[in-house]
């Protein structure tokens, strides 16, 4: 290794040979040190790049949730103001209506044969039907008000701002509020029938988490499931879209499974779906950030595990 043949064929003095050997060894050590420094620097740069990507995802996720949360919270607030007025007035209307209908019945009992013009007016407005239907209309309106109130509460649940530490949260409320936000996409449209959502909720405890961030995870995954069903229906018109959501307690954790009946994906695609900026959607339809953000929230922020299986 030290060039023995070269040294034999040339009449170098012993000191000169030793000097050359020493220089050769020094060069080898220097080269090895440089290689180690380059490898260490490369590793540091790769880590810095990963940290930069992680920070970018956190920034994007934070901005998206902030904008969406402010929008939804604003809508919920604007709904609540007139809703409270309508709800309060409707209760009084229901009471006044019962009083008026009771008075009319009392008149009918004491004056079974009213004047001709009163009988004509009663027939014109179909008084008997009105007395029967008006309480039903008021009750139906009250149920509609309750429904709007539930929607408003769901909007506030979805848009809730995260604190600086995890707090107990009912994951079912988060899933339901996310489904409400996406309800318009689940309805039937000109290209496909309505997507059916089937939930199998187990008895799960509240989980200490950042609720707003987990709602973002639910949003990204469910939106992708809807996209997959839309794409599937373009190829198979006979298939009805279906999304199943299951929750259960697993050891000391809560498992949430979200499954759609789309076409599935290849193993090559499945292996990359959590990669930063990877998307199979067309230009302008996907950013490649949704599932990357979801994995970061689940695994890095909440010490959980996010996995995908496809057939």
mmCIF file of N, CA and C in Angstrom, residues 149-260:
data_model
loop_
_atom_site.group_PDB
_atom_site.id
_atom_site.type_symbol
_atom_site.label_atom_id
_atom_site.label_comp_id
_atom_site.label_asym_id
_atom_site.label_seq_id
_atom_site.Cartn_x
_atom_site.Cartn_y
_atom_site.Cartn_z
ATOM 1 N N UNK A 149 -79.657 26.367 15.623
ATOM 2 C CA UNK A 149 -78.836 26.540 16.824
ATOM 3 C C UNK A 149 -77.780 25.438 16.920
ATOM 4 N N UNK A 150 -78.160 24.200 16.584
ATOM 5 C CA UNK A 150 -77.192 23.099 16.597
ATOM 6 C C UNK A 150 -76.091 23.323 15.566
ATOM 7 N N UNK A 151 -76.486 23.832 14.385
ATOM 8 C CA UNK A 151 -75.494 24.129 13.355
ATOM 9 C C UNK A 151 -74.528 25.199 13.851
ATOM 10 N N UNK A 152 -75.066 26.233 14.471
ATOM 11 C CA UNK A 152 -74.220 27.304 14.997
ATOM 12 C C UNK A 152 -73.252 26.769 16.050
ATOM 13 N N UNK A 153 -73.751 25.896 16.921
ATOM 14 C CA UNK A 153 -72.873 25.301 17.935
ATOM 15 C C UNK A 153 -71.780 24.453 17.294
ATOM 16 N N UNK A 154 -72.143 23.727 16.240
ATOM 17 C CA UNK A 154 -71.157 22.906 15.538
ATOM 18 C C UNK A 154 -70.096 23.777 14.874
ATOM 19 N N UNK A 155 -70.518 24.896 14.316
ATOM 20 C CA UNK A 155 -69.562 25.812 13.707
ATOM 21 C C UNK A 155 -68.580 26.338 14.753
ATOM 22 N N UNK A 156 -69.092 26.662 15.926
ATOM 23 C CA UNK A 156 -68.206 27.164 16.984
ATOM 24 C C UNK A 156 -67.280 26.061 17.481
ATOM 25 N N UNK A 157 -67.785 24.822 17.515
ATOM 26 C CA UNK A 157 -66.927 23.703 17.909
ATOM 27 C C UNK A 157 -65.792 23.527 16.922
ATOM 28 N N UNK A 158 -66.106 23.617 15.633
ATOM 29 C CA UNK A 158 -65.073 23.437 14.614
ATOM 30 C C UNK A 158 -64.039 24.555 14.656
ATOM 31 N N UNK A 159 -64.492 25.774 14.911
ATOM 32 C CA UNK A 159 -63.603 26.937 14.810
ATOM 33 C C UNK A 159 -62.940 27.295 16.130
ATOM 34 N N UNK A 160 -63.114 26.468 17.146
ATOM 35 C CA UNK A 160 -62.589 26.826 18.463
ATOM 36 C C UNK A 160 -61.085 27.042 18.401
ATOM 37 N N UNK A 161 -60.628 28.095 19.014
ATOM 38 C CA UNK A 161 -59.204 28.425 19.012
ATOM 39 C C UNK A 161 -58.468 27.546 20.029
ATOM 40 N N UNK A 162 -57.285 27.108 19.640
ATOM 41 C CA UNK A 162 -56.498 26.273 20.537
ATOM 42 C C UNK A 162 -55.807 27.128 21.597
ATOM 43 N N UNK A 163 -55.693 26.571 22.793
ATOM 44 C CA UNK A 163 -54.965 27.236 23.861
ATOM 45 C C UNK A 163 -53.487 26.896 23.726
ATOM 46 N N UNK A 164 -52.695 27.354 24.685
ATOM 47 C CA UNK A 164 -51.263 27.072 24.636
ATOM 48 C C UNK A 164 -50.923 25.690 25.174
ATOM 49 N N UNK A 165 -51.925 24.948 25.562
ATOM 50 C CA UNK A 165 -51.701 23.584 26.058
ATOM 51 C C UNK A 165 -52.902 22.723 25.684
ATOM 52 N N UNK A 166 -52.705 21.402 25.623
ATOM 53 C CA UNK A 166 -53.835 20.513 25.296
ATOM 54 C C UNK A 166 -54.921 20.586 26.354
ATOM 55 N N UNK A 167 -56.171 20.524 25.902
ATOM 56 C CA UNK A 167 -57.311 20.529 26.821
ATOM 57 C C UNK A 167 -58.243 19.380 26.451
ATOM 58 N N UNK A 168 -59.035 18.856 27.400
ATOM 59 C CA UNK A 168 -59.953 17.744 27.099
ATOM 60 C C UNK A 168 -60.955 18.126 26.016
ATOM 61 N N UNK A 169 -61.184 17.199 25.099
ATOM 62 C CA UNK A 169 -62.065 17.481 23.959
ATOM 63 C C UNK A 169 -62.767 16.197 23.537
ATOM 64 N N UNK A 170 -64.045 16.309 23.187
ATOM 65 C CA UNK A 170 -64.818 15.175 22.681
ATOM 66 C C UNK A 170 -64.572 15.062 21.175
ATOM 67 N N UNK A 171 -63.852 14.037 20.771
ATOM 68 C CA UNK A 171 -63.496 13.885 19.358
ATOM 69 C C UNK A 171 -64.723 13.710 18.473
ATOM 70 N N UNK A 172 -65.782 13.123 19.000
ATOM 71 C CA UNK A 172 -67.008 12.962 18.217
ATOM 72 C C UNK A 172 -67.581 14.308 17.821
ATOM 73 N N UNK A 173 -67.508 15.274 18.730
ATOM 74 C CA UNK A 173 -67.982 16.615 18.404
ATOM 75 C C UNK A 173 -67.157 17.211 17.272
ATOM 76 N N UNK A 174 -65.855 16.973 17.301
ATOM 77 C CA UNK A 174 -64.999 17.480 16.233
ATOM 78 C C UNK A 174 -65.319 16.857 14.890
ATOM 79 N N UNK A 175 -65.550 15.538 14.872
ATOM 80 C CA UNK A 175 -65.880 14.857 13.622
ATOM 81 C C UNK A 175 -67.224 15.343 13.092
ATOM 82 N N UNK A 176 -68.217 15.426 13.981
ATOM 83 C CA UNK A 176 -69.556 15.853 13.557
ATOM 84 C C UNK A 176 -69.547 17.287 13.031
ATOM 85 N N UNK A 177 -68.802 18.161 13.680
ATOM 86 C CA UNK A 177 -68.748 19.547 13.208
ATOM 87 C C UNK A 177 -68.050 19.627 11.857
ATOM 88 N N UNK A 178 -67.055 18.782 11.635
ATOM 89 C CA UNK A 178 -66.372 18.764 10.340
ATOM 90 C C UNK A 178 -67.308 18.247 9.244
ATOM 91 N N UNK A 179 -68.080 17.216 9.557
ATOM 92 C CA UNK A 179 -69.056 16.708 8.591
ATOM 93 C C UNK A 179 -70.081 17.770 8.242
ATOM 94 N N UNK A 180 -70.432 18.586 9.207
ATOM 95 C CA UNK A 180 -71.384 19.657 8.945
ATOM 96 C C UNK A 180 -70.795 20.671 7.963
ATOM 97 N N UNK A 181 -69.519 21.019 8.166
ATOM 98 C CA UNK A 181 -68.859 21.956 7.249
ATOM 99 C C UNK A 181 -68.820 21.386 5.835
ATOM 100 N N UNK A 182 -68.645 20.075 5.719
ATOM 101 C CA UNK A 182 -68.525 19.426 4.411
ATOM 102 C C UNK A 182 -69.856 18.918 3.863
ATOM 103 N N UNK A 183 -70.942 19.198 4.559
ATOM 104 C CA UNK A 183 -72.237 18.624 4.182
ATOM 105 C C UNK A 183 -72.632 18.971 2.752
ATOM 106 N N UNK A 184 -72.302 20.191 2.316
ATOM 107 C CA UNK A 184 -72.690 20.592 0.959
ATOM 108 C C UNK A 184 -71.990 19.745 -0.085
ATOM 109 N N UNK A 185 -70.803 19.206 0.245
ATOM 110 C CA UNK A 185 -70.075 18.357 -0.699
ATOM 111 C C UNK A 185 -70.575 16.915 -0.671
ATOM 112 N N UNK A 186 -71.261 16.543 0.409
ATOM 113 C CA UNK A 186 -71.788 15.185 0.520
ATOM 114 C C UNK A 186 -73.122 15.032 -0.207
ATOM 115 N N UNK A 187 -73.814 16.134 -0.428
ATOM 116 C CA UNK A 187 -75.124 16.071 -1.059
ATOM 117 C C UNK A 187 -75.024 15.652 -2.521
ATOM 118 N N UNK A 188 -76.140 15.152 -3.048
ATOM 119 C CA UNK A 188 -76.186 14.772 -4.466
ATOM 120 C C UNK A 188 -75.976 16.005 -5.336
ATOM 121 N N UNK A 189 -75.327 15.810 -6.472
ATOM 122 C CA UNK A 189 -75.144 16.896 -7.426
ATOM 123 C C UNK A 189 -75.424 16.382 -8.833
ATOM 124 N N UNK A 190 -75.054 17.171 -9.821
ATOM 125 C CA UNK A 190 -75.394 16.802 -11.201
ATOM 126 C C UNK A 190 -74.586 15.625 -11.722
ATOM 127 N N UNK A 191 -73.522 15.243 -11.015
ATOM 128 C CA UNK A 191 -72.674 14.159 -11.501
ATOM 129 C C UNK A 191 -72.809 12.858 -10.710
ATOM 130 N N UNK A 192 -73.278 12.918 -9.478
ATOM 131 C CA UNK A 192 -73.359 11.698 -8.656
ATOM 132 C C UNK A 192 -74.433 11.846 -7.596
ATOM 133 N N UNK A 193 -74.910 10.701 -7.036
ATOM 134 C CA UNK A 193 -75.891 10.741 -5.941
ATOM 135 C C UNK A 193 -75.218 11.136 -4.627
ATOM 136 N N UNK A 194 -76.010 11.275 -3.578
ATOM 137 C CA UNK A 194 -75.491 11.686 -2.280
ATOM 138 C C UNK A 194 -74.530 10.646 -1.716
ATOM 139 N N UNK A 195 -73.487 11.121 -1.051
ATOM 140 C CA UNK A 195 -72.530 10.243 -0.383
ATOM 141 C C UNK A 195 -73.052 9.937 1.017
ATOM 142 N N UNK A 196 -73.197 8.662 1.327
ATOM 143 C CA UNK A 196 -73.707 8.252 2.634
ATOM 144 C C UNK A 196 -72.560 8.187 3.644
ATOM 145 N N UNK A 197 -72.781 8.766 4.804
ATOM 146 C CA UNK A 197 -71.799 8.721 5.884
ATOM 147 C C UNK A 197 -72.346 7.832 6.997
ATOM 148 N N UNK A 198 -71.611 6.789 7.333
ATOM 149 C CA UNK A 198 -72.006 5.839 8.372
ATOM 150 C C UNK A 198 -71.029 5.964 9.528
ATOM 151 N N UNK A 199 -71.544 6.271 10.705
ATOM 152 C CA UNK A 199 -70.686 6.418 11.877
ATOM 153 C C UNK A 199 -70.930 5.290 12.868
ATOM 154 N N UNK A 200 -69.847 4.748 13.382
ATOM 155 C CA UNK A 200 -69.900 3.740 14.443
ATOM 156 C C UNK A 200 -69.054 4.289 15.596
ATOM 157 N N UNK A 201 -69.708 5.022 16.488
ATOM 158 C CA UNK A 201 -69.009 5.657 17.587
ATOM 159 C C UNK A 201 -69.028 4.769 18.827
ATOM 160 N N UNK A 202 -67.857 4.474 19.350
ATOM 161 C CA UNK A 202 -67.749 3.731 20.606
ATOM 162 C C UNK A 202 -67.775 4.735 21.762
ATOM 163 N N UNK A 203 -67.897 4.215 22.958
ATOM 164 C CA UNK A 203 -67.829 5.074 24.139
ATOM 165 C C UNK A 203 -66.357 5.417 24.391
ATOM 166 N N UNK A 204 -65.982 6.647 24.053
ATOM 167 C CA UNK A 204 -64.591 7.048 24.221
ATOM 168 C C UNK A 204 -64.527 8.222 25.205
ATOM 169 N N UNK A 205 -63.445 8.308 25.962
ATOM 170 C CA UNK A 205 -63.294 9.434 26.890
ATOM 171 C C UNK A 205 -62.858 10.695 26.143
ATOM 172 N N UNK A 206 -62.930 11.814 26.820
ATOM 173 C CA UNK A 206 -62.372 13.026 26.240
ATOM 174 C C UNK A 206 -60.857 12.892 26.159
ATOM 175 N N UNK A 207 -60.303 13.467 25.120
ATOM 176 C CA UNK A 207 -58.872 13.350 24.865
ATOM 177 C C UNK A 207 -58.228 14.720 25.022
ATOM 178 N N UNK A 208 -57.121 14.776 25.749
ATOM 179 C CA UNK A 208 -56.403 16.037 25.873
ATOM 180 C C UNK A 208 -55.650 16.307 24.570
ATOM 181 N N UNK A 209 -56.013 17.378 23.886
ATOM 182 C CA UNK A 209 -55.459 17.637 22.567
ATOM 183 C C UNK A 209 -55.646 19.101 22.208
ATOM 184 N N UNK A 210 -55.117 19.469 21.030
ATOM 185 C CA UNK A 210 -55.395 20.762 20.431
ATOM 186 C C UNK A 210 -56.554 20.556 19.458
ATOM 187 N N UNK A 211 -57.760 20.873 19.917
ATOM 188 C CA UNK A 211 -58.972 20.509 19.183
ATOM 189 C C UNK A 211 -59.010 21.117 17.784
ATOM 190 N N UNK A 212 -58.636 22.380 17.660
ATOM 191 C CA UNK A 212 -58.667 23.025 16.349
ATOM 192 C C UNK A 212 -57.769 22.319 15.343
ATOM 193 N N UNK A 213 -56.607 21.870 15.790
ATOM 194 C CA UNK A 213 -55.693 21.172 14.885
ATOM 195 C C UNK A 213 -56.246 19.814 14.467
ATOM 196 N N UNK A 214 -56.852 19.079 15.411
ATOM 197 C CA UNK A 214 -57.426 17.787 15.050
ATOM 198 C C UNK A 214 -58.618 17.958 14.114
ATOM 199 N N UNK A 215 -59.384 19.022 14.283
ATOM 200 C CA UNK A 215 -60.461 19.295 13.329
ATOM 201 C C UNK A 215 -59.902 19.503 11.922
ATOM 202 N N UNK A 216 -58.724 20.113 11.834
ATOM 203 C CA UNK A 216 -58.070 20.276 10.533
ATOM 204 C C UNK A 216 -57.697 18.922 9.947
ATOM 205 N N UNK A 217 -57.259 18.002 10.790
ATOM 206 C CA UNK A 217 -56.943 16.645 10.326
ATOM 207 C C UNK A 217 -58.190 15.978 9.759
ATOM 208 N N UNK A 218 -59.300 16.045 10.523
ATOM 209 C CA UNK A 218 -60.550 15.451 10.050
ATOM 210 C C UNK A 218 -60.974 16.080 8.719
ATOM 211 N N UNK A 219 -60.826 17.395 8.625
ATOM 212 C CA UNK A 219 -61.208 18.097 7.407
ATOM 213 C C UNK A 219 -60.400 17.599 6.204
ATOM 214 N N UNK A 220 -59.088 17.500 6.355
ATOM 215 C CA UNK A 220 -58.235 17.091 5.243
ATOM 216 C C UNK A 220 -58.532 15.661 4.797
ATOM 217 N N UNK A 221 -58.691 14.760 5.761
ATOM 218 C CA UNK A 221 -58.901 13.349 5.412
ATOM 219 C C UNK A 221 -60.288 13.139 4.799
ATOM 220 N N UNK A 222 -61.311 13.737 5.372
ATOM 221 C CA UNK A 222 -62.664 13.568 4.840
ATOM 222 C C UNK A 222 -62.804 14.236 3.477
ATOM 223 N N UNK A 223 -62.166 15.378 3.284
ATOM 224 C CA UNK A 223 -62.208 16.033 1.971
ATOM 225 C C UNK A 223 -61.549 15.154 0.921
ATOM 226 N N UNK A 224 -60.444 14.493 1.281
ATOM 227 C CA UNK A 224 -59.793 13.581 0.340
ATOM 228 C C UNK A 224 -60.682 12.377 0.039
ATOM 229 N N UNK A 225 -61.406 11.894 1.045
ATOM 230 C CA UNK A 225 -62.318 10.766 0.822
ATOM 231 C C UNK A 225 -63.414 11.151 -0.168
ATOM 232 N N UNK A 226 -63.944 12.350 -0.042
ATOM 233 C CA UNK A 226 -64.979 12.824 -0.974
ATOM 234 C C UNK A 226 -64.400 12.952 -2.377
ATOM 235 N N UNK A 227 -63.178 13.481 -2.480
ATOM 236 C CA UNK A 227 -62.523 13.595 -3.786
ATOM 237 C C UNK A 227 -62.348 12.223 -4.430
ATOM 238 N N UNK A 228 -61.962 11.229 -3.614
ATOM 239 C CA UNK A 228 -61.751 9.877 -4.145
ATOM 240 C C UNK A 228 -63.060 9.283 -4.663
ATOM 241 N N UNK A 229 -64.158 9.517 -3.951
ATOM 242 C CA UNK A 229 -65.457 8.998 -4.392
ATOM 243 C C UNK A 229 -65.920 9.716 -5.661
ATOM 244 N N UNK A 230 -65.706 11.029 -5.721
ATOM 245 C CA UNK A 230 -66.066 11.775 -6.935
ATOM 246 C C UNK A 230 -65.320 11.232 -8.137
ATOM 247 N N UNK A 231 -64.023 10.980 -7.968
ATOM 248 C CA UNK A 231 -63.214 10.454 -9.069
ATOM 249 C C UNK A 231 -63.650 9.040 -9.441
ATOM 250 N N UNK A 232 -64.011 8.245 -8.439
ATOM 251 C CA UNK A 232 -64.459 6.873 -8.690
ATOM 252 C C UNK A 232 -65.755 6.857 -9.476
ATOM 253 N N UNK A 233 -66.682 7.766 -9.129
ATOM 254 C CA UNK A 233 -67.988 7.766 -9.789
ATOM 255 C C UNK A 233 -67.870 8.120 -11.272
ATOM 256 N N UNK A 234 -66.852 8.884 -11.646
ATOM 257 C CA UNK A 234 -66.651 9.209 -13.053
ATOM 258 C C UNK A 234 -66.332 7.953 -13.868
ATOM 259 N N UNK A 235 -65.748 6.930 -13.191
ATOM 260 C CA UNK A 235 -65.386 5.690 -13.869
ATOM 261 C C UNK A 235 -66.413 4.590 -13.661
ATOM 262 N N UNK A 236 -67.155 4.662 -12.570
ATOM 263 C CA UNK A 236 -68.132 3.618 -12.250
ATOM 264 C C UNK A 236 -69.429 4.279 -11.782
ATOM 265 N N UNK A 237 -70.341 4.493 -12.705
ATOM 266 C CA UNK A 237 -71.585 5.207 -12.406
ATOM 267 C C UNK A 237 -72.513 4.418 -11.477
ATOM 268 N N UNK A 238 -72.302 3.111 -11.351
ATOM 269 C CA UNK A 238 -73.199 2.277 -10.566
ATOM 270 C C UNK A 238 -72.829 2.252 -9.084
ATOM 271 N N UNK A 239 -71.666 2.734 -8.750
ATOM 272 C CA UNK A 239 -71.206 2.654 -7.367
ATOM 273 C C UNK A 239 -71.725 3.844 -6.564
ATOM 274 N N UNK A 240 -72.341 3.560 -5.429
ATOM 275 C CA UNK A 240 -72.805 4.620 -4.527
ATOM 276 C C UNK A 240 -71.701 4.962 -3.534
ATOM 277 N N UNK A 241 -71.472 6.254 -3.358
ATOM 278 C CA UNK A 241 -70.413 6.679 -2.458
ATOM 279 C C UNK A 241 -70.757 6.425 -1.006
ATOM 280 N N UNK A 242 -69.750 6.001 -0.250
ATOM 281 C CA UNK A 242 -69.966 5.697 1.172
ATOM 282 C C UNK A 242 -68.691 5.984 1.946
ATOM 283 N N UNK A 243 -68.854 6.646 3.082
ATOM 284 C CA UNK A 243 -67.742 6.902 3.997
ATOM 285 C C UNK A 243 -68.124 6.347 5.362
ATOM 286 N N UNK A 244 -67.249 5.535 5.924
ATOM 287 C CA UNK A 244 -67.479 4.973 7.258
ATOM 288 C C UNK A 244 -66.481 5.583 8.235
ATOM 289 N N UNK A 245 -66.982 5.958 9.406
ATOM 290 C CA UNK A 245 -66.137 6.527 10.453
ATOM 291 C C UNK A 245 -66.354 5.720 11.726
ATOM 292 N N UNK A 246 -65.294 5.139 12.243
ATOM 293 C CA UNK A 246 -65.384 4.306 13.443
ATOM 294 C C UNK A 246 -64.425 4.840 14.504
ATOM 295 N N UNK A 247 -64.861 4.788 15.745
ATOM 296 C CA UNK A 247 -63.989 5.161 16.860
ATOM 297 C C UNK A 247 -64.037 4.060 17.907
ATOM 298 N N UNK A 248 -62.919 3.871 18.588
ATOM 299 C CA UNK A 248 -62.865 2.885 19.654
ATOM 300 C C UNK A 248 -61.665 3.169 20.556
ATOM 301 N N UNK A 249 -61.748 2.655 21.763
ATOM 302 C CA UNK A 249 -60.630 2.768 22.695
ATOM 303 C C UNK A 249 -59.683 1.605 22.445
ATOM 304 N N UNK A 250 -58.409 1.911 22.268
ATOM 305 C CA UNK A 250 -57.393 0.892 22.010
ATOM 306 C C UNK A 250 -56.273 1.093 23.019
ATOM 307 N N UNK A 251 -56.173 0.151 23.985
ATOM 308 C CA UNK A 251 -55.225 0.306 25.093
ATOM 309 C C UNK A 251 -55.500 1.639 25.787
ATOM 310 N N UNK A 252 -54.508 2.541 25.783
ATOM 311 C CA UNK A 252 -54.679 3.842 26.414
ATOM 312 C C UNK A 252 -54.820 4.948 25.368
ATOM 313 N N UNK A 253 -55.215 4.563 24.179
ATOM 314 C CA UNK A 253 -55.371 5.525 23.088
ATOM 315 C C UNK A 253 -56.765 5.404 22.495
ATOM 316 N N UNK A 254 -57.105 6.365 21.655
ATOM 317 C CA UNK A 254 -58.345 6.328 20.892
ATOM 318 C C UNK A 254 -57.988 6.139 19.419
ATOM 319 N N UNK A 255 -58.601 5.154 18.783
ATOM 320 C CA UNK A 255 -58.379 4.909 17.364
ATOM 321 C C UNK A 255 -59.569 5.440 16.567
ATOM 322 N N UNK A 256 -59.270 6.162 15.514
ATOM 323 C CA UNK A 256 -60.296 6.666 14.601
ATOM 324 C C UNK A 256 -59.992 6.103 13.221
ATOM 325 N N UNK A 257 -60.966 5.450 12.627
ATOM 326 C CA UNK A 257 -60.794 4.887 11.281
ATOM 327 C C UNK A 257 -61.776 5.574 10.331
ATOM 328 N N UNK A 258 -61.256 6.082 9.248
ATOM 329 C CA UNK A 258 -62.076 6.731 8.218
ATOM 330 C C UNK A 258 -61.847 5.983 6.918
ATOM 331 N N UNK A 259 -62.922 5.434 6.361
ATOM 332 C CA UNK A 259 -62.797 4.587 5.171
ATOM 333 C C UNK A 259 -63.771 5.046 4.089
ATOM 334 N N UNK A 260 -63.284 5.137 2.862
ATOM 335 C CA UNK A 260 -64.167 5.444 1.731
ATOM 336 C C UNK A 260 -64.134 4.273 0.754
#
